[in-house]
Coordinates of C-alpha atoms in Angstrom, one line a residue:
X1 CA 0.2 -0.2 -0.2
X2 CA 2.8 2.5 0.7
X3 CA 4.1 2.2 -2.8
X4 CA 0.8 3.1 -4.4
X5 CA 0.4 6.3 -2.1
X6 CA 3.7 7.3 -3.4
X7 CA 2.6 7.5 -7.0
X8 CA -0.8 9.5 -6.1
X9 CA 0.9 13.1 -6.0
X10 CA 2.5 12.8 -9.4
X11 CA -0.6 11.1 -11.0
X12 CA -2.8 14.1 -9.5
X13 CA -0.2 16.7 -10.9
X14 CA -0.3 15.0 -14.3
X15 CA -4.2 15.2 -14.4
X16 CA -4.1 18.5 -13.3
X17 CA -1.6 19.6 -16.3
X18 CA -3.7 18.0 -18.9
X19 CA -6.9 19.7 -17.8
X20 CA -5.0 23.4 -17.8
X21 CA -3.6 22.6 -21.0
X22 CA -7.0 21.4 -22.2
X23 CA -8.8 24.5 -21.3
X24 CA -7.5 26.9 -24.0
X25 CA -8.6 24.2 -26.8
X26 CA -12.1 25.2 -25.9
X27 CA -11.6 29.0 -26.9
X28 CA -11.0 27.8 -30.4
X29 CA -14.2 25.6 -30.6
X30 CA -16.8 28.5 -30.8
X31 CA -20.0 27.7 -32.3
X32 CA -21.5 30.3 -34.5
X33 CA -25.3 30.9 -34.1
X34 CA -28.3 32.9 -35.3
X35 CA -32.0 33.1 -34.4
X36 CA -34.5 35.1 -32.4
X37 CA -34.9 35.8 -28.8
X38 CA -37.3 33.8 -26.9
X39 CA -36.6 34.8 -23.4
X40 CA -34.3 37.3 -21.5
X41 CA -33.5 36.7 -17.9
X42 CA -31.6 40.0 -17.4
X43 CA -30.6 39.2 -13.7
X44 CA -28.9 36.0 -14.5
X45 CA -27.4 37.4 -17.9
X46 CA -29.1 34.8 -19.9
X47 CA -30.8 34.7 -23.3
X48 CA -32.8 31.7 -24.9
X49 CA -32.6 31.7 -28.5
X50 CA -34.6 29.9 -31.2
X51 CA -32.7 28.7 -34.4
X52 CA -35.2 29.1 -37.2
X53 CA -33.3 26.5 -39.2
X54 CA -32.8 23.5 -36.8
X55 CA -36.3 24.7 -34.6
X56 CA -33.9 24.2 -31.6
X57 CA -33.8 26.5 -28.6
X58 CA -30.8 26.9 -26.6
X59 CA -29.8 29.4 -23.8
X60 CA -26.3 31.5 -23.8
X61 CA -24.9 33.1 -20.7
X62 CA -23.1 36.4 -20.9
X63 CA -20.3 37.5 -18.7
X64 CA -17.7 40.2 -18.8
X65 CA -15.7 38.5 -21.5
X66 CA -18.7 38.7 -23.8
X67 CA -18.4 41.1 -26.9
X68 CA -21.4 43.0 -27.5
X69 CA -22.9 44.7 -30.5
X70 CA -26.1 46.8 -31.1
X71 CA -26.7 46.2 -27.1
X72 CA -25.1 47.1 -23.9
X73 CA -26.2 44.4 -21.7
X74 CA -28.8 41.4 -21.6
X75 CA -31.7 43.4 -20.5
X76 CA -31.5 45.4 -23.6
X77 CA -32.9 42.3 -25.7
X78 CA -36.7 41.5 -26.0
X79 CA -38.5 38.6 -27.2
X80 CA -38.4 38.7 -31.0
X81 CA -35.2 40.4 -31.5
X82 CA -32.8 38.8 -34.0
X83 CA -29.3 38.1 -32.9
X84 CA -26.3 36.5 -33.9
X85 CA -22.9 35.2 -32.3
X86 CA -20.6 32.8 -30.8
X87 CA -20.7 30.6 -28.0
X88 CA -18.3 28.2 -26.2
X89 CA -19.3 25.1 -24.3
X90 CA -17.9 25.6 -20.6
X91 CA -16.9 22.6 -18.8
X92 CA -20.0 22.3 -16.8
X93 CA -21.9 22.2 -20.0
X94 CA -23.3 25.6 -20.1
X95 CA -23.0 27.7 -23.4
X96 CA -21.0 31.1 -22.7
X97 CA -21.5 33.6 -25.3
X98 CA -18.0 35.0 -26.6
X99 CA -20.1 37.2 -29.1
X100 CA -23.5 38.5 -29.3
X101 CA -25.0 40.7 -31.9
X102 CA -28.4 42.5 -32.2
X103 CA -29.4 42.7 -36.0

């Protein structure tokens, strides 16, 4: 048992290194989208969008890194607005908007 515990620290360090190196790869995996605003939850900086081509609805979250065009904050949007942008999928599965433009 003593030999196994000797390997735990290096294995943990290697796993942490892999995770740290993998995070920047997510930034290159931005997904472009366009659609119509279905719902705005301004206090949570979330916008639900319906894609007219796929008929799917999804929610993007805005943060301080989101590049905005045609609006200053999520609360400036209203149901029916046409939008486009890019999002990345966070490790927890949330869609984080990297860009959002009102058309």
